[in-house]
Amino acid sequence: MKKEKKELVKKFKVVIEDLLDNYEEYTEEEKAQVKEIFQKVADLNKVLDKYDVAKASYWSEFLAAYGQFFDPYGPMGL
């Protein structure tokens, strides 16, 4: 599964780079198509955000602990 995800990420990056390579030269219709596709991807990302909740909370906890530990004026600092 991780290999599949890695391949999808790699392909997605290539497609994005390729789509935006000559963006300035596209017709307005072509630019609109690119924007529409990106908007659909952004909309899908919002739908799938429900899977990020647990990750976000753990990440927030980690950042808070990290900040307290390395804060020079915090409990373990000066």
Short mmCIF file of C-alpha atoms in Angstrom, two decimals:
data_model
loop_
_atom_site.label_atom_id
_atom_site.label_comp_id
_atom_site.label_asym_id
_atom_site.label_seq_id
_atom_site.Cartn_x
_atom_site.Cartn_y
_atom_site.Cartn_z
CA MET A 1 0.00 0.00 0.00
CA LYS A 2 2.83 2.42 0.83
CA LYS A 3 4.46 1.71 -2.54
CA GLU A 4 1.18 2.49 -4.29
CA LYS A 5 0.84 5.75 -2.36
CA LYS A 6 4.44 6.70 -3.19
CA GLU A 7 3.81 6.06 -6.90
CA LEU A 8 0.60 8.12 -6.85
CA VAL A 9 2.38 11.04 -5.19
CA LYS A 10 5.19 10.84 -7.74
CA LYS A 11 2.76 10.76 -10.68
CA PHE A 12 0.66 13.58 -9.22
CA LYS A 13 3.72 15.82 -8.86
CA VAL A 14 4.74 15.12 -12.47
CA VAL A 15 1.25 15.91 -13.74
CA ILE A 16 1.06 19.17 -11.77
CA GLU A 17 4.46 20.29 -13.04
CA ASP A 18 3.48 19.37 -16.59
CA LEU A 19 0.11 21.15 -16.36
CA LEU A 20 1.71 24.36 -15.13
CA ASP A 21 4.82 24.31 -17.35
CA ASN A 22 3.43 26.66 -19.98
CA TYR A 23 0.41 28.00 -18.10
CA GLU A 24 1.01 31.57 -19.28
CA GLU A 25 0.65 30.45 -22.89
CA TYR A 26 -2.67 28.64 -22.41
CA THR A 27 -5.90 30.04 -23.79
CA GLU A 28 -8.42 31.31 -21.27
CA GLU A 29 -10.48 28.16 -21.84
CA GLU A 30 -7.47 25.93 -21.11
CA LYS A 31 -6.64 27.94 -17.98
CA ALA A 32 -10.25 27.54 -16.85
CA GLN A 33 -10.00 23.77 -17.33
CA VAL A 34 -6.82 23.63 -15.23
CA LYS A 35 -8.45 25.75 -12.51
CA GLU A 36 -11.54 23.53 -12.57
CA ILE A 37 -9.46 20.38 -12.12
CA PHE A 38 -7.51 21.95 -9.24
CA GLN A 39 -10.78 23.07 -7.64
CA LYS A 40 -12.15 19.52 -7.88
CA VAL A 41 -9.00 18.19 -6.22
CA ALA A 42 -9.30 20.85 -3.48
CA ASP A 43 -12.97 19.91 -2.97
CA LEU A 44 -12.06 16.22 -2.71
CA ASN A 45 -9.36 17.12 -0.20
CA LYS A 46 -11.99 18.85 1.97
CA VAL A 47 -14.19 15.74 1.82
CA LEU A 48 -11.23 13.57 2.86
CA ASP A 49 -10.20 15.91 5.70
CA LYS A 50 -12.19 13.71 8.07
CA TYR A 51 -9.28 11.24 7.91
CA ASP A 52 -6.77 13.90 9.01
CA VAL A 53 -8.39 14.66 12.38
CA ALA A 54 -6.40 12.14 14.42
CA LYS A 55 -3.15 13.06 12.72
CA ALA A 56 -3.72 16.76 13.29
CA SER A 57 -4.38 16.32 17.01
CA TYR A 58 -1.27 14.21 17.51
CA TRP A 59 0.77 16.71 15.52
CA SER A 60 -0.61 19.60 17.59
CA GLU A 61 0.26 17.77 20.79
CA PHE A 62 3.76 17.08 19.52
CA LEU A 63 4.31 20.72 18.55
CA ALA A 64 3.05 21.91 21.93
CA ALA A 65 5.34 19.53 23.80
CA TYR A 66 8.27 20.40 21.54
CA GLY A 67 7.67 24.11 22.09
CA GLN A 68 7.53 23.70 25.86
CA PHE A 69 10.66 21.57 25.97
CA PHE A 70 12.76 23.91 23.85
CA ASP A 71 11.29 27.20 25.08
CA PRO A 72 14.22 29.00 26.76
CA TYR A 73 11.83 30.57 29.27
CA GLY A 74 9.66 27.48 29.76
CA PRO A 75 9.78 24.91 32.54
CA MET A 76 13.00 23.31 31.32
CA GLY A 77 14.68 26.48 30.12
CA LEU A 78 16.49 29.33 31.83
#
